[in-house]
XYZ file of C-alpha atoms in Angstrom:
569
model
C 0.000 0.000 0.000
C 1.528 3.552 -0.580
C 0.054 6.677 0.295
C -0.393 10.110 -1.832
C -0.285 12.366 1.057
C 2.337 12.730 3.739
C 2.830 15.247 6.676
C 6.484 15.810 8.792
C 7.395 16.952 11.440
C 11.287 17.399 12.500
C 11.638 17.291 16.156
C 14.591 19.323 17.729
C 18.190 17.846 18.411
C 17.923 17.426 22.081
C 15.179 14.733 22.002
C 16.761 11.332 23.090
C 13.097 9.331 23.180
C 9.589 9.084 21.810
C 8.143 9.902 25.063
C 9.860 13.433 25.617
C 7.729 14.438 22.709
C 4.667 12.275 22.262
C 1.790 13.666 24.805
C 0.518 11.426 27.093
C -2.485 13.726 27.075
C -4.633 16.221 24.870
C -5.562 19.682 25.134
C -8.623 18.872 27.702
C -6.491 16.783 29.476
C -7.785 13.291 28.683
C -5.327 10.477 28.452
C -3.979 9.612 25.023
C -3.606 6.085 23.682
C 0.145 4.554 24.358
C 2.812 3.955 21.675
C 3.233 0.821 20.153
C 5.498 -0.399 18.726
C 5.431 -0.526 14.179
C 7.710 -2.255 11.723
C 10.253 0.034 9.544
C 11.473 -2.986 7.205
C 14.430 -2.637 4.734
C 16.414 0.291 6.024
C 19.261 1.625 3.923
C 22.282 0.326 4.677
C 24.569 1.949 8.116
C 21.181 3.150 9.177
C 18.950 1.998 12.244
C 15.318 2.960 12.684
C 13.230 2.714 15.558
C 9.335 3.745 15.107
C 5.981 3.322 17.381
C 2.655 4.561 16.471
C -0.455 6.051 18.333
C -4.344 6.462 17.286
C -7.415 7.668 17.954
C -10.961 8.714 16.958
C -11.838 12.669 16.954
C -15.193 13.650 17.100
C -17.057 16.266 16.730
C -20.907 17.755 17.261
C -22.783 20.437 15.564
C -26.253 20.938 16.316
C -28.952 23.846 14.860
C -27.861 26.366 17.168
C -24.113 25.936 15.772
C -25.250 26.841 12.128
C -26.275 30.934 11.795
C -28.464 30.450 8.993
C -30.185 27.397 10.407
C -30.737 30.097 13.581
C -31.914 32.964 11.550
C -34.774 30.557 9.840
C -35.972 28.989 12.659
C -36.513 32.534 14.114
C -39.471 33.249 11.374
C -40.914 29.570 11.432
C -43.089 27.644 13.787
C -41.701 24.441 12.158
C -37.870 24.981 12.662
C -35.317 22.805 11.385
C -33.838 20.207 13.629
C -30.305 19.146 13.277
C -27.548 17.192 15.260
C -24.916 15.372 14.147
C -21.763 13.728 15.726
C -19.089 13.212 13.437
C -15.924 10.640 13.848
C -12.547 10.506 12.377
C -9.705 8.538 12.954
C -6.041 10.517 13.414
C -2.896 8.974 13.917
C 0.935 9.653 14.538
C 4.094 7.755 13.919
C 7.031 8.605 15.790
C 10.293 7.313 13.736
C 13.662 7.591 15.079
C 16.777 7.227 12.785
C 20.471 6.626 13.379
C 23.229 7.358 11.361
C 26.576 6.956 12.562
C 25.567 7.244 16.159
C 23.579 10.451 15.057
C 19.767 9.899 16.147
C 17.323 12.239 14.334
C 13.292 11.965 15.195
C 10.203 12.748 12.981
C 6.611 12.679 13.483
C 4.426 11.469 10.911
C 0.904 12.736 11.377
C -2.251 11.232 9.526
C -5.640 12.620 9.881
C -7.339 15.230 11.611
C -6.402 15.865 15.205
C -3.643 14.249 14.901
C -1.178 17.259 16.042
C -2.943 16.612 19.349
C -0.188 13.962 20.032
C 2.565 15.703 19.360
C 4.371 18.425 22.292
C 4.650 21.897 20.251
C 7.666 23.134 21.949
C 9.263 20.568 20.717
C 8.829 20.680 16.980
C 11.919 22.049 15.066
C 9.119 25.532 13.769
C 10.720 26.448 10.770
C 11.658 22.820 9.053
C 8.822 22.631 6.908
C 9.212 26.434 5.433
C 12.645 25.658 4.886
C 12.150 22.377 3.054
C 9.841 24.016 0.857
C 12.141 27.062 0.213
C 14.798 24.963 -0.453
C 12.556 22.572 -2.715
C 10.261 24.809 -4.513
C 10.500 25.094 -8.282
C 10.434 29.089 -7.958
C 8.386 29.295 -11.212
C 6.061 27.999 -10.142
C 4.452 29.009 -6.460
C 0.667 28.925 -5.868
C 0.365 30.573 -2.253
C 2.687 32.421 0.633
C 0.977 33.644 3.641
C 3.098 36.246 5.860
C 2.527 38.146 9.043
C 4.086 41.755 9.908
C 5.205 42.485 13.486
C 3.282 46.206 14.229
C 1.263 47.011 16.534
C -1.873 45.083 15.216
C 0.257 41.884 13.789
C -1.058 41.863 9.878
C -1.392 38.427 8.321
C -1.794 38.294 4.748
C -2.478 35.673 1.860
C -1.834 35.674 -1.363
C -2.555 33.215 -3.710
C -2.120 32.583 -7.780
C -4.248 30.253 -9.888
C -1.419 28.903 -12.013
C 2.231 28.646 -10.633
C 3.996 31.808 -10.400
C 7.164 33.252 -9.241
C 7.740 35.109 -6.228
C 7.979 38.564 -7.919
C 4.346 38.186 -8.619
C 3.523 37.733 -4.899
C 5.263 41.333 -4.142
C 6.451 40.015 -0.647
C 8.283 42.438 1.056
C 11.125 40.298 2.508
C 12.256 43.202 4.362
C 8.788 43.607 6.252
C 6.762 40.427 6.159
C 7.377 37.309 8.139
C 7.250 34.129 6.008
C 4.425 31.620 7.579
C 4.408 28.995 4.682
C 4.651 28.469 1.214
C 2.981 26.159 -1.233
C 4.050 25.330 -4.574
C 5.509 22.051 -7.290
C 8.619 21.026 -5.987
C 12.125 21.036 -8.725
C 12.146 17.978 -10.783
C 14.702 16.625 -8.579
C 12.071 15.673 -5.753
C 10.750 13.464 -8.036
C 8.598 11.579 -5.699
C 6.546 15.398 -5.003
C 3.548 16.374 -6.893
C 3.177 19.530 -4.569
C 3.700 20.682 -1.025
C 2.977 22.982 1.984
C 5.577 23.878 4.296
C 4.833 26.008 7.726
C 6.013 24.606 10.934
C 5.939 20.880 9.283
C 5.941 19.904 5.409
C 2.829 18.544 3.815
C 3.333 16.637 0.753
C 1.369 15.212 -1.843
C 2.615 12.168 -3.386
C 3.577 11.533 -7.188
C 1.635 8.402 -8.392
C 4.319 7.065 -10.504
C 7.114 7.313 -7.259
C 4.712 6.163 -4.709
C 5.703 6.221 -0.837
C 5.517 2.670 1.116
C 7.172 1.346 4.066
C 10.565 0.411 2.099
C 10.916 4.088 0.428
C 10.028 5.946 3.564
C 13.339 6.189 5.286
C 15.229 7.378 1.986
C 12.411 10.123 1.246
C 12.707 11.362 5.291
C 16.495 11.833 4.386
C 15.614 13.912 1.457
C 13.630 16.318 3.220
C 16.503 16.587 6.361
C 19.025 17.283 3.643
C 16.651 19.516 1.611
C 16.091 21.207 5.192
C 19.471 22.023 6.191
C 20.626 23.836 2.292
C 20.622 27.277 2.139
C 20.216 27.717 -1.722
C 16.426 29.633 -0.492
C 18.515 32.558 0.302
C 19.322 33.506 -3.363
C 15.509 33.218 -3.791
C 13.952 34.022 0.067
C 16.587 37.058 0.862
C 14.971 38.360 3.947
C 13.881 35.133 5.773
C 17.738 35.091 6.798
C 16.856 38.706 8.559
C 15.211 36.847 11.059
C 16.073 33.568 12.357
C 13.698 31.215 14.027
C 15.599 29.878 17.533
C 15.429 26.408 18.195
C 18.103 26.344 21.129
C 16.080 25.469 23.897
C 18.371 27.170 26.604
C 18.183 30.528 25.064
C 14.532 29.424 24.380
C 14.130 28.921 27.962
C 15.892 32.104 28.916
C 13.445 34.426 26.832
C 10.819 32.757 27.575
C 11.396 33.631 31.419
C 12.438 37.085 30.937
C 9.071 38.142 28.968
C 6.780 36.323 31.807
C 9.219 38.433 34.280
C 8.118 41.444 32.574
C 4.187 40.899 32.577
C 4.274 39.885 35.869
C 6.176 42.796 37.184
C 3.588 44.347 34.882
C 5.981 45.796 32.645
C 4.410 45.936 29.031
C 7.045 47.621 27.212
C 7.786 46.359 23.313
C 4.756 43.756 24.710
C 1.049 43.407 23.104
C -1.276 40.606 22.351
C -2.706 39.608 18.486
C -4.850 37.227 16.925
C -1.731 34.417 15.796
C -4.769 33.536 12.836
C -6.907 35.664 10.153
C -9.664 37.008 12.380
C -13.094 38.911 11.256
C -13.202 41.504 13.954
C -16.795 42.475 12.492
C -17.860 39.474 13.745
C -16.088 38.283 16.610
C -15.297 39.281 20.308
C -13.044 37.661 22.709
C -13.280 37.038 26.222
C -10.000 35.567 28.557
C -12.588 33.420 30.329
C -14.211 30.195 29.201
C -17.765 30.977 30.376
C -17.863 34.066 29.116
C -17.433 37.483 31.034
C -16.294 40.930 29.771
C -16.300 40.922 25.931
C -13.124 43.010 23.892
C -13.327 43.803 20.598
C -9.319 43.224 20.765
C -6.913 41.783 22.327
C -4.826 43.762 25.243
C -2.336 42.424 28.305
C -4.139 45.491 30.684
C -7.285 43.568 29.576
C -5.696 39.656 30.208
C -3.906 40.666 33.270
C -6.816 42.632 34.803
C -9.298 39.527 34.323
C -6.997 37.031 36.349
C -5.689 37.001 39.469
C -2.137 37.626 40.290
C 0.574 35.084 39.562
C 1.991 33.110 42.438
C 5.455 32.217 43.209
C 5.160 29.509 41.251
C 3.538 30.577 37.889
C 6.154 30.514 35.054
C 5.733 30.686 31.244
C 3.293 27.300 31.202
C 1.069 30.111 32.691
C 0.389 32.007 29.666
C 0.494 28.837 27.566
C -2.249 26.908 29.839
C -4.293 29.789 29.784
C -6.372 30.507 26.913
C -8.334 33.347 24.960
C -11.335 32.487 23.771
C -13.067 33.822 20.792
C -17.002 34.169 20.085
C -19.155 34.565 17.474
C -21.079 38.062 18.166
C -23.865 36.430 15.504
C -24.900 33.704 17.510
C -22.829 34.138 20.899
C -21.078 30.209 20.305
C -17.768 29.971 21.356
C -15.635 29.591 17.622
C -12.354 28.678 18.972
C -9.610 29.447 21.616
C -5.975 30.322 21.508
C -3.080 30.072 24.335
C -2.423 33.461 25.238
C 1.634 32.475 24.723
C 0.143 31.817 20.878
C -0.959 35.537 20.935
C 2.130 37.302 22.529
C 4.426 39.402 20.647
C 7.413 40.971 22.477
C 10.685 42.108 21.644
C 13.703 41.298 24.324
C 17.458 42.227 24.423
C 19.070 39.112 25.475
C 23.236 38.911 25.587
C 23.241 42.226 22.872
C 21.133 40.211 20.219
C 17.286 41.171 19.702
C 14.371 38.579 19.779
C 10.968 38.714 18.340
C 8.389 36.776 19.542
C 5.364 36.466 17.196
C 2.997 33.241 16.779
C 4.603 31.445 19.888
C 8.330 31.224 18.137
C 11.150 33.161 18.650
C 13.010 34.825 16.056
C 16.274 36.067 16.269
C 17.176 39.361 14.283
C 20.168 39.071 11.880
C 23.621 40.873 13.031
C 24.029 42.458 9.654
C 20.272 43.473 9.479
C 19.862 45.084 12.762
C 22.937 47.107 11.619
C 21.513 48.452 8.939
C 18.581 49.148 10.292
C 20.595 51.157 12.800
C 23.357 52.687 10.247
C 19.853 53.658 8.444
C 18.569 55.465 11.242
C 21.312 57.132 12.463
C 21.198 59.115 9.391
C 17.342 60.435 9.417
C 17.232 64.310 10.731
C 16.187 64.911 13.445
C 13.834 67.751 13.906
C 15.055 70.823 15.888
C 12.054 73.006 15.555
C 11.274 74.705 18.662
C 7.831 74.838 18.416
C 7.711 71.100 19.041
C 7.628 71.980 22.265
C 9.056 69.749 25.650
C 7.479 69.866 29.197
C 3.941 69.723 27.721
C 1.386 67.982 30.201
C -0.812 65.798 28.222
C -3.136 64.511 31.185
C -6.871 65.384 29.955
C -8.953 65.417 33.298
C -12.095 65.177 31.928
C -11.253 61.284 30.833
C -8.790 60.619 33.322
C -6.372 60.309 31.070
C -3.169 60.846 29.302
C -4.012 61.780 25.749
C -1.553 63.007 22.675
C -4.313 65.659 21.653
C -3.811 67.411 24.398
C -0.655 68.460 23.288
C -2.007 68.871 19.931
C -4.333 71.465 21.756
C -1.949 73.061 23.679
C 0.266 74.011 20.476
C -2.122 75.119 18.429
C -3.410 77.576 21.133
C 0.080 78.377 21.732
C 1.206 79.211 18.094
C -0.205 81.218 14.956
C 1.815 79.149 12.953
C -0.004 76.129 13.196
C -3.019 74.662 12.310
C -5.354 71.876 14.032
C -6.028 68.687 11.851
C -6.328 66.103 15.031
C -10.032 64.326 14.261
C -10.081 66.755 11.317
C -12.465 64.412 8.222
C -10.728 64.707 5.402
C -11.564 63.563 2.114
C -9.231 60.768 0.654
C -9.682 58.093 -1.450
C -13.644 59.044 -2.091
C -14.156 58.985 2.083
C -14.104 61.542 4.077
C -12.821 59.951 7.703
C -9.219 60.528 7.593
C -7.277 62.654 9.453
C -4.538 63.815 6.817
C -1.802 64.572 9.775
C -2.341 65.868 13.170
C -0.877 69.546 12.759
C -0.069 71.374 10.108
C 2.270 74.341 10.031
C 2.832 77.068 7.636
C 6.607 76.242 7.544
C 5.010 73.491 5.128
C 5.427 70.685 7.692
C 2.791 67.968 8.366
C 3.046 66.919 11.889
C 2.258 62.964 13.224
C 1.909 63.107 16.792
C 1.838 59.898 18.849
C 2.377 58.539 22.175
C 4.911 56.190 22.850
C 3.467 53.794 24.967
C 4.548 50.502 24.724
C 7.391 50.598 23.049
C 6.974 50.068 18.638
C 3.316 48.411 19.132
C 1.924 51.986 20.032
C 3.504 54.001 17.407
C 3.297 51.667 14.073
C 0.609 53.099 13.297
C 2.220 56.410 13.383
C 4.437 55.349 10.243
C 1.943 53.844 8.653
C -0.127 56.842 8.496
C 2.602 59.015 7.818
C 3.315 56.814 4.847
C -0.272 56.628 3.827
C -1.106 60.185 4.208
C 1.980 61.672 2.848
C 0.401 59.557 -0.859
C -2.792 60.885 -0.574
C -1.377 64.717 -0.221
C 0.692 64.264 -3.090
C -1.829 62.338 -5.557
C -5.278 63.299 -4.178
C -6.147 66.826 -5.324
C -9.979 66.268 -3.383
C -7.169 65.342 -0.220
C -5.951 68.818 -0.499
C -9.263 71.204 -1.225
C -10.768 69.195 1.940
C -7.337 70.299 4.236
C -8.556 73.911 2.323
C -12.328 73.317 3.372
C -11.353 72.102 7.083
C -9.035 75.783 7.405
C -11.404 78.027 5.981
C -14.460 76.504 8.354
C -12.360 76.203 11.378
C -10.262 78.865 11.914
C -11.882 80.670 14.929
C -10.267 83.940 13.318
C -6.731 82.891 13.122
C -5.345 83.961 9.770
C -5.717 81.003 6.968
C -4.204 81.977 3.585
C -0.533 80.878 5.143
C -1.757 77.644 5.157
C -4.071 77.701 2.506
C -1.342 79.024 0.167
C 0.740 76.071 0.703
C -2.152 73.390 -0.404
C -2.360 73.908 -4.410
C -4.972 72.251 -6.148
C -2.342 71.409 -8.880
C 0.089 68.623 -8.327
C 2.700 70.262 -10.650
C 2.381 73.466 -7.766
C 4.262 71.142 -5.491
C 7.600 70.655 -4.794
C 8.037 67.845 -2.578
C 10.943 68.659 -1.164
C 9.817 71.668 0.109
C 7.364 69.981 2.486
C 8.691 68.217 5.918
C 6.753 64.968 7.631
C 7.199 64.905 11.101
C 7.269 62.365 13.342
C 6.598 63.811 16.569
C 6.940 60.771 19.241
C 5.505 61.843 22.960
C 7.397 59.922 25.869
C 8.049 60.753 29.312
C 11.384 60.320 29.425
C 13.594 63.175 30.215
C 16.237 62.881 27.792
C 15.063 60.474 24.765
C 16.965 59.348 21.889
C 16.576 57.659 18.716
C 18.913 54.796 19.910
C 16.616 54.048 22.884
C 13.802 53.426 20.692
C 12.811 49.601 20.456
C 14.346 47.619 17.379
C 10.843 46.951 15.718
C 10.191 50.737 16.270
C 13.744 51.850 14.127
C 12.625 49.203 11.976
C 9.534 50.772 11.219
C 10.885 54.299 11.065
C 13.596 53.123 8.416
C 10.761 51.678 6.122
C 8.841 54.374 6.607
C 11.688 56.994 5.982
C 12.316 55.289 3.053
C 8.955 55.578 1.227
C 8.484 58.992 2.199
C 12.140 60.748 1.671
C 13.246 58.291 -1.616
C 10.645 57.365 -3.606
C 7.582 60.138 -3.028
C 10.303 63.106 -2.167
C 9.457 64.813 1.006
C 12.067 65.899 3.277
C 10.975 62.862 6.410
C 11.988 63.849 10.103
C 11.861 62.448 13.444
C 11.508 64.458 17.139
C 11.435 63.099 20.090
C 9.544 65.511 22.782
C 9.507 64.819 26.253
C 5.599 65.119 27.936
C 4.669 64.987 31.383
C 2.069 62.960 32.373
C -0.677 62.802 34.618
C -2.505 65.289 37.035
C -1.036 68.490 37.939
């Protein structure tokens, strides 16, 4: 018998036995079937392999209140529709150690769904499938890549091709976007391949004419290892090498307890929760208990942290991985799925003078050469020495109880002639009028950003985004600049207007790009900030941000850092 599909896992060096990562136990807790024991005949030659196998039957349940549209009828009807059903599928794993020259290697072969259940996820090798398949792919032809971005709200993104493409056609940035797998026809070399997947394993799908059995297993499992540890995908992948995924358990380990440190001490910094999947916020709300309680339309540590009680002595890491977030259908009010909350923490730590990303429950390590450049980059980008960017501005609004980055935007336009108020200002971009084209606007020809710095680059990507976004629709929107006219000329509460009115032509050939300054204004209460202090991911940003503004649409692109102090007088 041979099979067409196949899916591997790689399991990490220090492994020694089947039971250090084969659960004894699922995700509720109930006892898994035992290993036993399975036949791996007619192993190459100088090679020993040792394999067991576990299985199981997964069921689920749906009944009429677990199907919307099923709801919504029986609403209007006095005959509603009745439906249950129990459904039951059979999942398996097969744990296969091999030996080489005293070398052990283990795999996990899982068939079926459910089957992950058995396996331990911290100790899966995470990136061994997506490197298989970078190393494997036939780069002509690539049908889907799905990528995340670390920001403040973690972006994940699909795209997908009907026919096989190359990855030019995908427009990844490899400087920004995180690589979460790829799919695509492997080189004719992996002959046995029809197609694959490869995330944190490698799915396969088997050529009919080089089928897989028992006898060809072993040599196809050495394939992929070798295929695994090439590095040919960096002539085609360039910036997966800017981040590193870290297998190393120790440093692993030491990360791990340094970020739990930090939210119990409640220290957020460079620290924020996100949905690790694609998640329809329209129609979803999430709660951090299982029966319910106070519903969030997103995901915060304030939020986590204020719905438990405090960690003991004892809590560690396994805390945050235990404990779950649980999201809802705001349709129907069913519980659609849950997620560890260590599967929805993203953090950046300093550990031994090399910088760690945590996004989607791995660590990433960032590249020596990359987090110079980023940092050479930076170095270079003005900083901004106007003095009406005032310091020593309180920004507490008492009213809300709050600390609040418009009330410095307040304070200097009451303070100064020279600038105008665009904070919650509706202006009209892209055929909508909801945007707020920059937060201040002065007749120097500078559009001021203003944002708070409050948890290190998760609070302020969106301040380069906009900058980035805005500074387009300025120079290409002409109905982007008569609404900045409009919003002077009907909100200027006498203050003179044709200084800034002058500087918004309706023609795009009336402006010279480089005449006009964006400003990055970044609020933070420490006394003597500088650029250097900023979180990694935040430079990061900044750089790729910098870039798009200054290079390719013109503008003169500026940072300042103002000190603010914060709360009641």
């Amino acid at each position: 018998m041979s099979l067409e599909k196949l899916t591997v896992y790689k399991i990490k060096e220090h492994i020694t036995s089947f039971d250090e990562f084969i659960n004894e136990t699922d995700g509720k807790r109930r006892p898994l079937p035992p290993l036993r024991p399975i036949r791996i005949e007619n192993a190459p030659a100088g090679v020993e392999v040792q394999a067991s196998f576990s299985h199981k039957k997964h069921e689920t349940q749906k009944t009429a209140a677990d199907v919307p549209w099923i709801v919504f009828i029986n609403e209007g009807t006095d005959e509603p529709i009745n439906f249950n059903c129990r459904n039951t599928f059979p999942c398996a794993v097969v744990a296969i150690k091999i030996t080489t020259q005293n070398i052990s290697k283990f795999y996990a072969l899982t068939f079926g769904l459910g089957a992950e259940t058995f396996l331990d996820n911290e100790k899966i090798v995470r990136d061994f499938g997506l490197r298989v398949a970078m190393n494997i792919c036939d780069t002509e032809k690539l049908r889907r890549i799905q990528t995340n971005i670390h920001e403040a709200v973690s972006t994940h993104a699909e795209r997908q091709i009907s026919t096989g493409s190359n990855l030019s056609v995908f427009q990844i940035n490899d400087e920004k976007e995180f690589l979460r797998s790829v799919t695509g026809v492997a080189r004719a070399e992996y002959n046995f391949i029809k197609s694959f997947t490869g995330k944190d394993n490698i799915s396969l799908k088997i050529k009919n004419d080089n089928p897989l059995n028992w006898e060809s297993l072993i040599p196809k499992l050495q394939t992929l290892e070798d295929a695994y540890n090439q590095d040919n995908y960096l002539q085609v992948f360039q910036g997966y090498s800017k981040f590193h995924f870290e297998n190393d358990p120790n440093t692993i380990q030491q990360l791990d307890s340094e970020v739990f440190e930090r939210i119990r001490n409640g220290n957020f910094e460079n620290i924020h929760l996100s949905p690790p999947e694609f998640t329809d916020f329209e129609s979803r709300y999430f709660t951090y208990k299982a029966e319910g309680g106070d519903q969030h339309d997103d995901l915060s540590v304030d939020d986590f942290i204020t719905s438990r009680r405090a960690f003991s002595d004892r809590s560690s890491i396994n805390s945050l991985k235990t404990h779950k977030i649980y999201v809802w259908s705001s349709e129907t009010g069913n519980k659609v799925t849950s997620w560890p909350v260590y599967r929805c923490l993203v953090a950046e730590i300093e550990l031994n003078n090399d910088t760690y990303i945590l996004s989607m429950a791995q660590w990433k390590k960032v590249s020596t050469d990359f987090k110079q450049e980023v940092e050479d980059y930076v170095s270079d980008i003005p900083s901004n020495q106007s003095a009406y960017l005032t310091n020593n501005v309180s920004i507490w609004d008492a009213q809300r109880n709050q600390n609040r980055e418009e009330i410095y935007n307040q304070e200097l336009y009451n303070t100064n002639n020279d600038i105008f108020l665009f904070d919650k200002a509706k202006v009209h971009i892209a055929g909508e009028r909801i945007y707020e084209v920059c937060d201040l606007l002065h007749s120097d020809k500078s559009l001021i950003h203003v944002k708070r710095l409050k948890s290190g680059s998760a609070s302020i990507s969106h301040l380069f985004l906009q900058g980035k976004f805005y500074s387009d629709a300025f120079i290409s929107d002409q109905k982007c600049r008569e609404s900045m006219r409009e919003h002077i000329t009907e909100n200027h509460n006498e203050r003179p207007t044709q200084a800034f009115t002058d500087i918004l032509p309706d023609n795009r050939n009336d402006i010279v790009t480089n005449d006009y300054t964006i400003i990055f204004c970044i609020l933070t209460e420490k006394a003597d900030p500088d650029i250097n202090s900023l979180p990694f991911m935040a430079r990061y940003e900044l750089m790729h941000s910098h870039k798009h503004i200054n290079q390719a649409l013109g503008f003169k692109c500026e940072y300042k850092l103002v000190s603010v102090v914060l709360g009641p007088p």
